[in-house]
């Protein structure tokens, strides 16, 4: 089983609307969960992480994510999307072998 | 100043050749990584070094050999290049090997094998 899944290949949202990019995980215990963003022809940039504590994590560029242990989810959210948020988003965690694994990525398109 | 840098940015070569990609980080981090991103954008870890010591070696052909001359550098040498090696290779670093540290990525090296 995949350690982290992103059920949507693509998400489209209008500028100014809230956005959600979904992520579910399947590792045991308390997971360390991360979100990264990749702009075209660029490396990945760290957005935010959940290690422990408050389930709502705030990160860069107005993004936040909510850790939900019962649903094994860590969805990325932003109250008001910008066209410049259009990019590829990766959820990541550590698998059973203690290696860092990325989800398959979700392409976010924010339409003007 | 670029935190994690890679050279070259683009690399086009023929099958059977040997090539190297260099990576340097100026963040003072102890741990460095190599990732491969395929044409479908899937990212997979290849290697990880902590203070010049290999700590992760995923199922990668032994044609790939990482070398860490010091903790600020992690180079990737590839022998006998194959068409399937075409991908974008990313170097990354983190403060140390503890799992709660985020990673900082370089801009990537796009390798094309013809």
PDB file of N, CA and C in Angstrom, chain A:
ATOM      1  N   UNK A   1       0.851  -1.194   0.000  1.00  0.00           N
ATOM      2  CA  UNK A   1       0.000   0.000   0.000  1.00  0.00           C
ATOM      3  C   UNK A   1       0.888   1.245   0.000  1.00  0.00           C
ATOM      4  N   UNK A   2       0.403   2.256  -0.690  1.00  0.00           N
ATOM      5  CA  UNK A   2       1.147   3.499  -0.734  1.00  0.00           C
ATOM      6  C   UNK A   2       1.110   4.157   0.640  1.00  0.00           C
ATOM      7  N   UNK A   3       2.196   4.772   1.005  1.00  0.00           N
ATOM      8  CA  UNK A   3       2.238   5.471   2.288  1.00  0.00           C
ATOM      9  C   UNK A   3       1.451   6.765   2.237  1.00  0.00           C
ATOM     10  N   UNK A   4       1.416   7.387   1.087  1.00  0.00           N
ATOM     11  CA  UNK A   4       0.686   8.640   0.956  1.00  0.00           C
ATOM     12  C   UNK A   4       0.000   8.658  -0.402  1.00  0.00           C
ATOM     13  N   UNK A   5      -1.237   9.095  -0.411  1.00  0.00           N
ATOM     14  CA  UNK A   5      -2.020   9.149  -1.639  1.00  0.00           C
ATOM     15  C   UNK A   5      -2.606  10.535  -1.840  1.00  0.00           C
ATOM     16  N   UNK A   6      -2.668  10.921  -3.070  1.00  0.00           N
ATOM     17  CA  UNK A   6      -3.340  12.164  -3.433  1.00  0.00           C
ATOM     18  C   UNK A   6      -4.391  11.776  -4.456  1.00  0.00           C
ATOM     19  N   UNK A   7      -5.639  11.730  -4.059  1.00  0.00           N
ATOM     20  CA  UNK A   7      -6.670  11.128  -4.907  1.00  0.00           C
ATOM     21  C   UNK A   7      -7.012  11.914  -6.162  1.00  0.00           C
ATOM     22  N   UNK A   8      -6.597  13.156  -6.218  1.00  0.00           N
ATOM     23  CA  UNK A   8      -6.944  13.981  -7.390  1.00  0.00           C
ATOM     24  C   UNK A   8      -5.686  14.325  -8.172  1.00  0.00           C
ATOM     25  N   UNK A   9      -5.693  13.975  -9.468  1.00  0.00           N
ATOM     26  CA  UNK A   9      -4.563  14.353 -10.319  1.00  0.00           C
ATOM     27  C   UNK A   9      -4.535  15.852 -10.522  1.00  0.00           C
ATOM     28  N   UNK A  10      -5.739  16.423 -10.589  1.00  0.00           N
ATOM     29  CA  UNK A  10      -5.831  17.823 -10.941  1.00  0.00           C
ATOM     30  C   UNK A  10      -6.965  18.464 -10.156  1.00  0.00           C
ATOM     31  N   UNK A  11      -6.738  19.694  -9.755  1.00  0.00           N
ATOM     32  CA  UNK A  11      -7.770  20.485  -9.087  1.00  0.00           C
ATOM     33  C   UNK A  11      -7.831  21.836  -9.782  1.00  0.00           C
ATOM     34  N   UNK A  12      -9.044  22.242 -10.111  1.00  0.00           N
ATOM     35  CA  UNK A  12      -9.225  23.549 -10.734  1.00  0.00           C
ATOM     36  C   UNK A  12     -10.130  24.389  -9.841  1.00  0.00           C
ATOM     37  N   UNK A  13      -9.735  25.635  -9.659  1.00  0.00           N
ATOM     38  CA  UNK A  13     -10.524  26.532  -8.805  1.00  0.00           C
ATOM     39  C   UNK A  13     -10.422  27.934  -9.370  1.00  0.00           C
ATOM     40  N   UNK A  14     -11.452  28.701  -9.175  1.00  0.00           N
ATOM     41  CA  UNK A  14     -11.438  30.092  -9.639  1.00  0.00           C
ATOM     42  C   UNK A  14     -10.683  30.960  -8.642  1.00  0.00           C
ATOM     43  N   UNK A  15     -10.010  31.953  -9.176  1.00  0.00           N
ATOM     44  CA  UNK A  15      -9.277  32.883  -8.319  1.00  0.00           C
ATOM     45  C   UNK A  15     -10.220  33.516  -7.307  1.00  0.00           C
ATOM     46  N   UNK A  16      -9.745  33.568  -6.062  1.00  0.00           N
ATOM     47  CA  UNK A  16     -10.556  34.148  -5.000  1.00  0.00           C
ATOM     48  C   UNK A  16     -11.370  33.131  -4.234  1.00  0.00           C
ATOM     49  N   UNK A  17     -11.549  31.954  -4.817  1.00  0.00           N
ATOM     50  CA  UNK A  17     -12.282  30.889  -4.128  1.00  0.00           C
ATOM     51  C   UNK A  17     -11.345  30.106  -3.221  1.00  0.00           C
ATOM     52  N   UNK A  18     -11.920  29.432  -2.224  1.00  0.00           N
ATOM     53  CA  UNK A  18     -11.055  28.576  -1.398  1.00  0.00           C
ATOM     54  C   UNK A  18     -10.610  27.335  -2.174  1.00  0.00           C
ATOM     55  N   UNK A  19      -9.438  26.849  -1.808  1.00  0.00           N
ATOM     56  CA  UNK A  19      -8.946  25.646  -2.473  1.00  0.00           C
ATOM     57  C   UNK A  19      -8.599  24.572  -1.441  1.00  0.00           C
ATOM     58  N   UNK A  20      -8.731  23.332  -1.876  1.00  0.00           N
ATOM     59  CA  UNK A  20      -8.335  22.181  -1.070  1.00  0.00           C
ATOM     60  C   UNK A  20      -7.624  21.190  -1.958  1.00  0.00           C
ATOM     61  N   UNK A  21      -6.463  20.753  -1.533  1.00  0.00           N
ATOM     62  CA  UNK A  21      -5.743  19.674  -2.202  1.00  0.00           C
ATOM     63  C   UNK A  21      -5.643  18.537  -1.197  1.00  0.00           C
ATOM     64  N   UNK A  22      -6.138  17.373  -1.590  1.00  0.00           N
ATOM     65  CA  UNK A  22      -6.310  16.286  -0.633  1.00  0.00           C
ATOM     66  C   UNK A  22      -5.093  15.373  -0.535  1.00  0.00           C
ATOM     67  N   UNK A  23      -4.901  14.858   0.665  1.00  0.00           N
ATOM     68  CA  UNK A  23      -3.818  13.910   0.910  1.00  0.00           C
ATOM     69  C   UNK A  23      -4.276  12.944   2.002  1.00  0.00           C
ATOM     70  N   UNK A  24      -4.073  11.659   1.779  1.00  0.00           N
ATOM     71  CA  UNK A  24      -4.318  10.671   2.827  1.00  0.00           C
ATOM     72  C   UNK A  24      -3.055   9.843   3.010  1.00  0.00           C
ATOM     73  N   UNK A  25      -2.859   9.337   4.204  1.00  0.00           N
ATOM     74  CA  UNK A  25      -1.647   8.583   4.499  1.00  0.00           C
ATOM     75  C   UNK A  25      -2.013   7.243   5.104  1.00  0.00           C
ATOM     76  N   UNK A  26      -1.044   6.330   5.089  1.00  0.00           N
ATOM     77  CA  UNK A  26      -1.306   4.995   5.619  1.00  0.00           C
ATOM     78  C   UNK A  26      -0.100   4.459   6.380  1.00  0.00           C
ATOM     79  N   UNK A  27       0.515   5.296   7.174  1.00  0.00           N
ATOM     80  CA  UNK A  27       1.603   4.825   8.032  1.00  0.00           C
ATOM     81  C   UNK A  27       1.094   4.717   9.454  1.00  0.00           C
ATOM     82  N   UNK A  28       1.698   3.866  10.213  1.00  0.00           N
ATOM     83  CA  UNK A  28       1.240   3.637  11.578  1.00  0.00           C
ATOM     84  C   UNK A  28       1.871   4.644  12.527  1.00  0.00           C
ATOM     85  N   UNK A  29       1.304   4.724  13.708  1.00  0.00           N
ATOM     86  CA  UNK A  29       1.843   5.629  14.706  1.00  0.00           C
ATOM     87  C   UNK A  29       1.546   7.073  14.344  1.00  0.00           C
ATOM     88  N   UNK A  30       2.316   7.954  14.895  1.00  0.00           N
ATOM     89  CA  UNK A  30       2.137   9.377  14.615  1.00  0.00           C
ATOM     90  C   UNK A  30       3.018   9.761  13.427  1.00  0.00           C
ATOM     91  N   UNK A  31       2.398  10.125  12.348  1.00  0.00           N
ATOM     92  CA  UNK A  31       3.199  10.406  11.147  1.00  0.00           C
ATOM     93  C   UNK A  31       3.764  11.817  11.145  1.00  0.00           C
ATOM     94  N   UNK A  32       4.854  11.968  10.411  1.00  0.00           N
ATOM     95  CA  UNK A  32       5.360  13.293  10.072  1.00  0.00           C
ATOM     96  C   UNK A  32       4.895  13.563   8.643  1.00  0.00           C
ATOM     97  N   UNK A  33       4.157  14.637   8.442  1.00  0.00           N
ATOM     98  CA  UNK A  33       3.544  14.907   7.150  1.00  0.00           C
ATOM     99  C   UNK A  33       3.992  16.264   6.625  1.00  0.00           C
ATOM    100  N   UNK A  34       4.222  16.314   5.347  1.00  0.00           N
ATOM    101  CA  UNK A  34       4.774  17.516   4.708  1.00  0.00           C
ATOM    102  C   UNK A  34       3.991  17.834   3.438  1.00  0.00           C
ATOM    103  N   UNK A  35       3.968  19.119   3.097  1.00  0.00           N
ATOM    104  CA  UNK A  35       3.502  19.573   1.800  1.00  0.00           C
ATOM    105  C   UNK A  35       4.622  20.380   1.132  1.00  0.00           C
ATOM    106  N   UNK A  36       4.805  20.058  -0.153  1.00  0.00           N
ATOM    107  CA  UNK A  36       5.757  20.777  -0.977  1.00  0.00           C
ATOM    108  C   UNK A  36       5.040  21.260  -2.235  1.00  0.00           C
ATOM    109  N   UNK A  37       5.568  22.345  -2.810  1.00  0.00           N
ATOM    110  CA  UNK A  37       5.027  22.859  -4.063  1.00  0.00           C
ATOM    111  C   UNK A  37       6.141  22.924  -5.103  1.00  0.00           C
ATOM    112  N   UNK A  38       5.801  22.608  -6.331  1.00  0.00           N
ATOM    113  CA  UNK A  38       6.764  22.674  -7.430  1.00  0.00           C
ATOM    114  C   UNK A  38       6.184  23.544  -8.539  1.00  0.00           C
ATOM    115  N   UNK A  39       6.834  24.683  -8.759  1.00  0.00           N
ATOM    116  CA  UNK A  39       6.464  25.539  -9.873  1.00  0.00           C
ATOM    117  C   UNK A  39       7.161  25.018 -11.131  1.00  0.00           C
ATOM    118  N   UNK A  40       6.651  25.351 -12.315  1.00  0.00           N
ATOM    119  CA  UNK A  40       7.226  24.808 -13.559  1.00  0.00           C
ATOM    120  C   UNK A  40       8.734  25.027 -13.650  1.00  0.00           C
ATOM    121  N   UNK A  41       9.429  23.953 -13.998  1.00  0.00           N
ATOM    122  CA  UNK A  41      10.878  23.986 -14.197  1.00  0.00           C
ATOM    123  C   UNK A  41      11.643  24.467 -12.970  1.00  0.00           C
ATOM    124  N   UNK A  42      11.095  24.180 -11.805  1.00  0.00           N
ATOM    125  CA  UNK A  42      11.762  24.565 -10.566  1.00  0.00           C
ATOM    126  C   UNK A  42      11.868  23.361  -9.642  1.00  0.00           C
ATOM    127  N   UNK A  43      12.695  23.527  -8.626  1.00  0.00           N
ATOM    128  CA  UNK A  43      12.755  22.503  -7.589  1.00  0.00           C
ATOM    129  C   UNK A  43      11.576  22.617  -6.649  1.00  0.00           C
ATOM    130  N   UNK A  44      11.476  21.688  -5.721  1.00  0.00           N
ATOM    131  CA  UNK A  44      10.382  21.701  -4.769  1.00  0.00           C
ATOM    132  C   UNK A  44      10.660  22.703  -3.651  1.00  0.00           C
ATOM    133  N   UNK A  45       9.570  23.313  -3.200  1.00  0.00           N
ATOM    134  CA  UNK A  45       9.674  24.248  -2.077  1.00  0.00           C
ATOM    135  C   UNK A  45       8.802  23.740  -0.932  1.00  0.00           C
ATOM    136  N   UNK A  46       9.339  23.782   0.242  1.00  0.00           N
ATOM    137  CA  UNK A  46       8.621  23.364   1.445  1.00  0.00           C
ATOM    138  C   UNK A  46       7.527  24.376   1.773  1.00  0.00           C
ATOM    139  N   UNK A  47       6.313  23.869   2.044  1.00  0.00           N
ATOM    140  CA  UNK A  47       5.193  24.735   2.418  1.00  0.00           C
ATOM    141  C   UNK A  47       4.904  24.681   3.912  1.00  0.00           C
ATOM    142  N   UNK A  48       4.734  23.456   4.424  1.00  0.00           N
ATOM    143  CA  UNK A  48       4.399  23.293   5.829  1.00  0.00           C
ATOM    144  C   UNK A  48       4.557  21.830   6.221  1.00  0.00           C
ATOM    145  N   UNK A  49       4.507  21.597   7.539  1.00  0.00           N
ATOM    146  CA  UNK A  49       4.621  20.233   8.036  1.00  0.00           C
ATOM    147  C   UNK A  49       3.817  20.060   9.301  1.00  0.00           C
ATOM    148  N   UNK A  50       3.414  18.824   9.535  1.00  0.00           N
ATOM    149  CA  UNK A  50       2.815  18.442  10.804  1.00  0.00           C
ATOM    150  C   UNK A  50       3.752  17.456  11.485  1.00  0.00           C
ATOM    151  N   UNK A  51       4.128  17.801  12.705  1.00  0.00           N
ATOM    152  CA  UNK A  51       4.974  16.900  13.492  1.00  0.00           C
ATOM    153  C   UNK A  51       4.185  16.407  14.708  1.00  0.00           C
ATOM    154  N   UNK A  52       3.659  17.338  15.450  1.00  0.00           N
ATOM    155  CA  UNK A  52       2.862  17.017  16.618  1.00  0.00           C
ATOM    156  C   UNK A  52       2.124  18.273  17.043  1.00  0.00           C
ATOM    157  N   UNK A  53       1.168  18.140  17.969  1.00  0.00           N
ATOM    158  CA  UNK A  53       0.532  19.338  18.497  1.00  0.00           C
ATOM    159  C   UNK A  53      -0.732  19.714  17.757  1.00  0.00           C
ATOM    160  N   UNK A  54      -0.925  20.983  17.553  1.00  0.00           N
ATOM    161  CA  UNK A  54      -2.139  21.525  16.942  1.00  0.00           C
ATOM    162  C   UNK A  54      -2.385  20.879  15.586  1.00  0.00           C
ATOM    163  N   UNK A  55      -3.612  20.437  15.364  1.00  0.00           N
ATOM    164  CA  UNK A  55      -3.927  19.756  14.108  1.00  0.00           C
ATOM    165  C   UNK A  55      -3.945  20.686  12.913  1.00  0.00           C
ATOM    166  N   UNK A  56      -4.116  21.977  13.153  1.00  0.00           N
ATOM    167  CA  UNK A  56      -4.124  22.947  12.065  1.00  0.00           C
ATOM    168  C   UNK A  56      -2.744  23.581  11.981  1.00  0.00           C
ATOM    169  N   UNK A  57      -2.124  23.389  10.849  1.00  0.00           N
ATOM    170  CA  UNK A  57      -0.761  23.872  10.647  1.00  0.00           C
ATOM    171  C   UNK A  57      -0.784  24.986   9.619  1.00  0.00           C
ATOM    172  N   UNK A  58      -0.123  26.071   9.936  1.00  0.00           N
ATOM    173  CA  UNK A  58      -0.045  27.190   8.988  1.00  0.00           C
ATOM    174  C   UNK A  58       1.341  27.206   8.344  1.00  0.00           C
ATOM    175  N   UNK A  59       1.352  27.556   7.055  1.00  0.00           N
ATOM    176  CA  UNK A  59       2.619  27.536   6.342  1.00  0.00           C
ATOM    177  C   UNK A  59       2.832  28.766   5.499  1.00  0.00           C
ATOM    178  N   UNK A  60       3.645  28.587   4.479  1.00  0.00           N
ATOM    179  CA  UNK A  60       4.029  29.708   3.608  1.00  0.00           C
ATOM    180  C   UNK A  60       2.889  30.083   2.666  1.00  0.00           C
ATOM    181  N   UNK A  61       2.929  31.329   2.193  1.00  0.00           N
ATOM    182  CA  UNK A  61       2.034  31.848   1.147  1.00  0.00           C
ATOM    183  C   UNK A  61       0.557  31.718   1.509  1.00  0.00           C
ATOM    184  N   UNK A  62       0.219  31.727   2.785  1.00  0.00           N
ATOM    185  CA  UNK A  62      -1.176  31.667   3.209  1.00  0.00           C
ATOM    186  C   UNK A  62      -1.783  30.275   3.231  1.00  0.00           C
ATOM    187  N   UNK A  63      -0.976  29.259   2.965  1.00  0.00           N
ATOM    188  CA  UNK A  63      -1.481  27.885   3.001  1.00  0.00           C
ATOM    189  C   UNK A  63      -1.553  27.360   4.430  1.00  0.00           C
ATOM    190  N   UNK A  64      -2.483  26.447   4.625  1.00  0.00           N
ATOM    191  CA  UNK A  64      -2.588  25.738   5.893  1.00  0.00           C
ATOM    192  C   UNK A  64      -3.032  24.313   5.595  1.00  0.00           C
ATOM    193  N   UNK A  65      -2.853  23.459   6.565  1.00  0.00           N
ATOM    194  CA  UNK A  65      -3.262  22.066   6.390  1.00  0.00           C
ATOM    195  C   UNK A  65      -3.802  21.555   7.710  1.00  0.00           C
ATOM    196  N   UNK A  66      -4.758  20.648   7.604  1.00  0.00           N
ATOM    197  CA  UNK A  66      -5.377  20.091   8.798  1.00  0.00           C
ATOM    198  C   UNK A  66      -5.079  18.612   8.900  1.00  0.00           C
ATOM    199  N   UNK A  67      -4.458  18.238   9.990  1.00  0.00           N
ATOM    200  CA  UNK A  67      -4.182  16.833  10.270  1.00  0.00           C
ATOM    201  C   UNK A  67      -5.414  16.225  10.918  1.00  0.00           C
ATOM    202  N   UNK A  68      -5.888  15.117  10.345  1.00  0.00           N
ATOM    203  CA  UNK A  68      -7.047  14.425  10.879  1.00  0.00           C
ATOM    204  C   UNK A  68      -6.682  12.963  11.068  1.00  0.00           C
ATOM    205  N   UNK A  69      -6.445  12.596  12.310  1.00  0.00           N
ATOM    206  CA  UNK A  69      -5.936  11.246  12.572  1.00  0.00           C
ATOM    207  C   UNK A  69      -6.992  10.184  12.275  1.00  0.00           C
ATOM    208  N   UNK A  70      -8.246  10.468  12.605  1.00  0.00           N
ATOM    209  CA  UNK A  70      -9.294   9.464  12.399  1.00  0.00           C
ATOM    210  C   UNK A  70      -9.531   9.187  10.920  1.00  0.00           C
ATOM    211  N   UNK A  71      -9.340  10.204  10.097  1.00  0.00           N
ATOM    212  CA  UNK A  71      -9.527  10.023   8.660  1.00  0.00           C
ATOM    213  C   UNK A  71      -8.199   9.825   7.932  1.00  0.00           C
ATOM    214  N   UNK A  72      -7.134   9.786   8.676  1.00  0.00           N
ATOM    215  CA  UNK A  72      -5.768   9.654   8.123  1.00  0.00           C
ATOM    216  C   UNK A  72      -5.567  10.599   6.943  1.00  0.00           C
ATOM    217  N   UNK A  73      -5.896  11.858   7.178  1.00  0.00           N
ATOM    218  CA  UNK A  73      -5.786  12.830   6.097  1.00  0.00           C
ATOM    219  C   UNK A  73      -4.958  14.037   6.530  1.00  0.00           C
ATOM    220  N   UNK A  74      -4.459  14.743   5.543  1.00  0.00           N
ATOM    221  CA  UNK A  74      -3.670  15.956   5.784  1.00  0.00           C
ATOM    222  C   UNK A  74      -3.902  16.859   4.575  1.00  0.00           C
ATOM    223  N   UNK A  75      -5.089  17.394   4.484  1.00  0.00           N
ATOM    224  CA  UNK A  75      -5.474  18.196   3.317  1.00  0.00           C
ATOM    225  C   UNK A  75      -4.893  19.603   3.384  1.00  0.00           C
ATOM    226  N   UNK A  76      -4.447  20.065   2.255  1.00  0.00           N
ATOM    227  CA  UNK A  76      -3.887  21.416   2.123  1.00  0.00           C
ATOM    228  C   UNK A  76      -5.012  22.379   1.735  1.00  0.00           C
ATOM    229  N   UNK A  77      -5.012  23.542   2.374  1.00  0.00           N
ATOM    230  CA  UNK A  77      -6.092  24.490   2.119  1.00  0.00           C
ATOM    231  C   UNK A  77      -5.563  25.905   2.017  1.00  0.00           C
ATOM    232  N   UNK A  78      -6.369  26.728   1.340  1.00  0.00           N
ATOM    233  CA  UNK A  78      -6.089  28.159   1.303  1.00  0.00           C
ATOM    234  C   UNK A  78      -7.426  28.871   1.140  1.00  0.00           C
ATOM    235  N   UNK A  79      -7.689  29.874   1.935  1.00  0.00           N
ATOM    236  CA  UNK A  79      -9.015  30.513   1.917  1.00  0.00           C
ATOM    237  C   UNK A  79      -9.348  31.204   0.594  1.00  0.00           C
ATOM    238  N   UNK A  80      -8.326  31.767  -0.062  1.00  0.00           N
ATOM    239  CA  UNK A  80      -8.573  32.524  -1.275  1.00  0.00           C
ATOM    240  C   UNK A  80      -7.444  32.283  -2.260  1.00  0.00           C
ATOM    241  N   UNK A  81      -7.733  31.560  -3.331  1.00  0.00           N
ATOM    242  CA  UNK A  81      -6.685  31.151  -4.275  1.00  0.00           C
ATOM    243  C   UNK A  81      -6.239  32.304  -5.156  1.00  0.00           C
ATOM    244  N   UNK A  82      -4.950  32.250  -5.512  1.00  0.00           N
ATOM    245  CA  UNK A  82      -4.376  33.203  -6.453  1.00  0.00           C
ATOM    246  C   UNK A  82      -3.945  32.463  -7.710  1.00  0.00           C
ATOM    247  N   UNK A  83      -3.945  33.173  -8.827  1.00  0.00           N
ATOM    248  CA  UNK A  83      -3.474  32.553 -10.074  1.00  0.00           C
ATOM    249  C   UNK A  83      -2.041  32.053  -9.900  1.00  0.00           C
ATOM    250  N   UNK A  84      -1.264  32.777  -9.130  1.00  0.00           N
ATOM    251  CA  UNK A  84       0.135  32.403  -8.908  1.00  0.00           C
ATOM    252  C   UNK A  84       0.283  31.147  -8.050  1.00  0.00           C
ATOM    253  N   UNK A  85      -0.801  30.649  -7.481  1.00  0.00           N
ATOM    254  CA  UNK A  85      -0.747  29.388  -6.740  1.00  0.00           C
ATOM    255  C   UNK A  85      -0.748  28.176  -7.675  1.00  0.00           C
ATOM    256  N   UNK A  86      -0.996  28.395  -8.940  1.00  0.00           N
ATOM    257  CA  UNK A  86      -1.025  27.295  -9.905  1.00  0.00           C
ATOM    258  C   UNK A  86       0.341  26.609  -9.941  1.00  0.00           C
ATOM    259  N   UNK A  87       0.342  25.332  -9.630  1.00  0.00           N
ATOM    260  CA  UNK A  87       1.601  24.584  -9.524  1.00  0.00           C
ATOM    261  C   UNK A  87       1.266  23.124  -9.242  1.00  0.00           C
ATOM    262  N   UNK A  88       2.319  22.356  -9.040  1.00  0.00           N
ATOM    263  CA  UNK A  88       2.185  20.940  -8.688  1.00  0.00           C
ATOM    264  C   UNK A  88       2.441  20.809  -7.193  1.00  0.00           C
ATOM    265  N   UNK A  89       1.540  20.167  -6.493  1.00  0.00           N
ATOM    266  CA  UNK A  89       1.627  20.048  -5.038  1.00  0.00           C
ATOM    267  C   UNK A  89       1.837  18.599  -4.635  1.00  0.00           C
ATOM    268  N   UNK A  90       2.800  18.408  -3.746  1.00  0.00           N
ATOM    269  CA  UNK A  90       3.135  17.062  -3.283  1.00  0.00           C
ATOM    270  C   UNK A  90       2.959  16.957  -1.777  1.00  0.00           C
ATOM    271  N   UNK A  91       2.276  15.907  -1.378  1.00  0.00           N
ATOM    272  CA  UNK A  91       2.213  15.521   0.016  1.00  0.00           C
ATOM    273  C   UNK A  91       3.305  14.476   0.237  1.00  0.00           C
ATOM    274  N   UNK A  92       3.888  14.439   1.420  1.00  0.00           N
ATOM    275  CA  UNK A  92       4.980  13.494   1.653  1.00  0.00           C
ATOM    276  C   UNK A  92       5.007  13.056   3.101  1.00  0.00           C
ATOM    277  N   UNK A  93       5.577  11.877   3.315  1.00  0.00           N
ATOM    278  CA  UNK A  93       5.739  11.363   4.666  1.00  0.00           C
ATOM    279  C   UNK A  93       6.854  10.326   4.658  1.00  0.00           C
ATOM    280  N   UNK A  94       7.060   9.697   5.796  1.00  0.00           N
ATOM    281  CA  UNK A  94       8.042   8.625   5.897  1.00  0.00           C
ATOM    282  C   UNK A  94       7.295   7.298   5.901  1.00  0.00           C
ATOM    283  N   UNK A  95       7.791   6.346   5.102  1.00  0.00           N
ATOM    284  CA  UNK A  95       7.119   5.055   5.017  1.00  0.00           C
ATOM    285  C   UNK A  95       7.631   4.103   6.086  1.00  0.00           C
ATOM    286  N   UNK A  96       7.150   2.881   6.022  1.00  0.00           N
ATOM    287  CA  UNK A  96       7.523   1.898   7.035  1.00  0.00           C
ATOM    288  C   UNK A  96       9.022   1.632   7.042  1.00  0.00           C
ATOM    289  N   UNK A  97       9.641   1.810   5.872  1.00  0.00           N
ATOM    290  CA  UNK A  97      11.083   1.615   5.798  1.00  0.00           C
ATOM    291  C   UNK A  97      11.861   2.845   6.192  1.00  0.00           C
ATOM    292  N   UNK A  98      11.133   3.843   6.724  1.00  0.00           N
ATOM    293  CA  UNK A  98      11.742   5.083   7.197  1.00  0.00           C
ATOM    294  C   UNK A  98      12.342   5.907   6.073  1.00  0.00           C
ATOM    295  N   UNK A  99      11.891   5.666   4.839  1.00  0.00           N
ATOM    296  CA  UNK A  99      12.327   6.501   3.726  1.00  0.00           C
ATOM    297  C   UNK A  99      11.275   7.550   3.431  1.00  0.00           C
ATOM    298  N   UNK A 100      11.743   8.694   2.972  1.00  0.00           N
ATOM    299  CA  UNK A 100      10.847   9.793   2.642  1.00  0.00           C
ATOM    300  C   UNK A 100      10.173   9.475   1.320  1.00  0.00           C
ATOM    301  N   UNK A 101       8.829   9.505   1.317  1.00  0.00           N
ATOM    302  CA  UNK A 101       8.097   9.192   0.098  1.00  0.00           C
ATOM    303  C   UNK A 101       7.129  10.321  -0.225  1.00  0.00           C
ATOM    304  N   UNK A 102       7.017  10.592  -1.497  1.00  0.00           N
ATOM    305  CA  UNK A 102       6.099  11.611  -1.985  1.00  0.00           C
ATOM    306  C   UNK A 102       4.849  10.962  -2.564  1.00  0.00           C
ATOM    307  N   UNK A 103       3.733  11.675  -2.446  1.00  0.00           N
ATOM    308  CA  UNK A 103       2.547  11.287  -3.184  1.00  0.00           C
ATOM    309  C   UNK A 103       2.772  11.562  -4.657  1.00  0.00           C
ATOM    310  N   UNK A 104       1.822  11.171  -5.482  1.00  0.00           N
ATOM    311  CA  UNK A 104       1.985  11.322  -6.928  1.00  0.00           C
ATOM    312  C   UNK A 104       1.840  12.756  -7.425  1.00  0.00           C
ATOM    313  N   UNK A 105       1.404  13.645  -6.559  1.00  0.00           N
ATOM    314  CA  UNK A 105       1.278  15.046  -6.945  1.00  0.00           C
ATOM    315  C   UNK A 105      -0.119  15.392  -7.434  1.00  0.00           C
ATOM    316  N   UNK A 106      -0.520  16.628  -7.181  1.00  0.00           N
ATOM    317  CA  UNK A 106      -1.800  17.166  -7.661  1.00  0.00           C
ATOM    318  C   UNK A 106      -1.504  18.490  -8.348  1.00  0.00           C
ATOM    319  N   UNK A 107      -1.972  18.578  -9.573  1.00  0.00           N
ATOM    320  CA  UNK A 107      -1.763  19.823 -10.319  1.00  0.00           C
ATOM    321  C   UNK A 107      -2.916  20.769 -10.019  1.00  0.00           C
ATOM    322  N   UNK A 108      -2.564  21.895  -9.441  1.00  0.00           N
ATOM    323  CA  UNK A 108      -3.565  22.911  -9.113  1.00  0.00           C
ATOM    324  C   UNK A 108      -3.564  23.983 -10.181  1.00  0.00           C
ATOM    325  N   UNK A 109      -4.726  24.243 -10.714  1.00  0.00           N
ATOM    326  CA  UNK A 109      -4.892  25.325 -11.686  1.00  0.00           C
ATOM    327  C   UNK A 109      -5.878  26.324 -11.115  1.00  0.00           C
ATOM    328  N   UNK A 110      -5.427  27.556 -10.970  1.00  0.00           N
ATOM    329  CA  UNK A 110      -6.301  28.618 -10.487  1.00  0.00           C
ATOM    330  C   UNK A 110      -6.646  29.497 -11.684  1.00  0.00           C
ATOM    331  N   UNK A 111      -7.907  29.559 -11.969  1.00  0.00           N
ATOM    332  CA  UNK A 111      -8.371  30.243 -13.171  1.00  0.00           C
ATOM    333  C   UNK A 111      -8.719  31.696 -12.870  1.00  0.00           C
ATOM    334  N   UNK A 112      -8.270  32.612 -13.720  1.00  0.00           N
ATOM    335  CA  UNK A 112      -8.538  34.042 -13.453  1.00  0.00           C
ATOM    336  C   UNK A 112      -9.997  34.392 -13.657  1.00  0.00           C
TER     337      UNK A 112
END
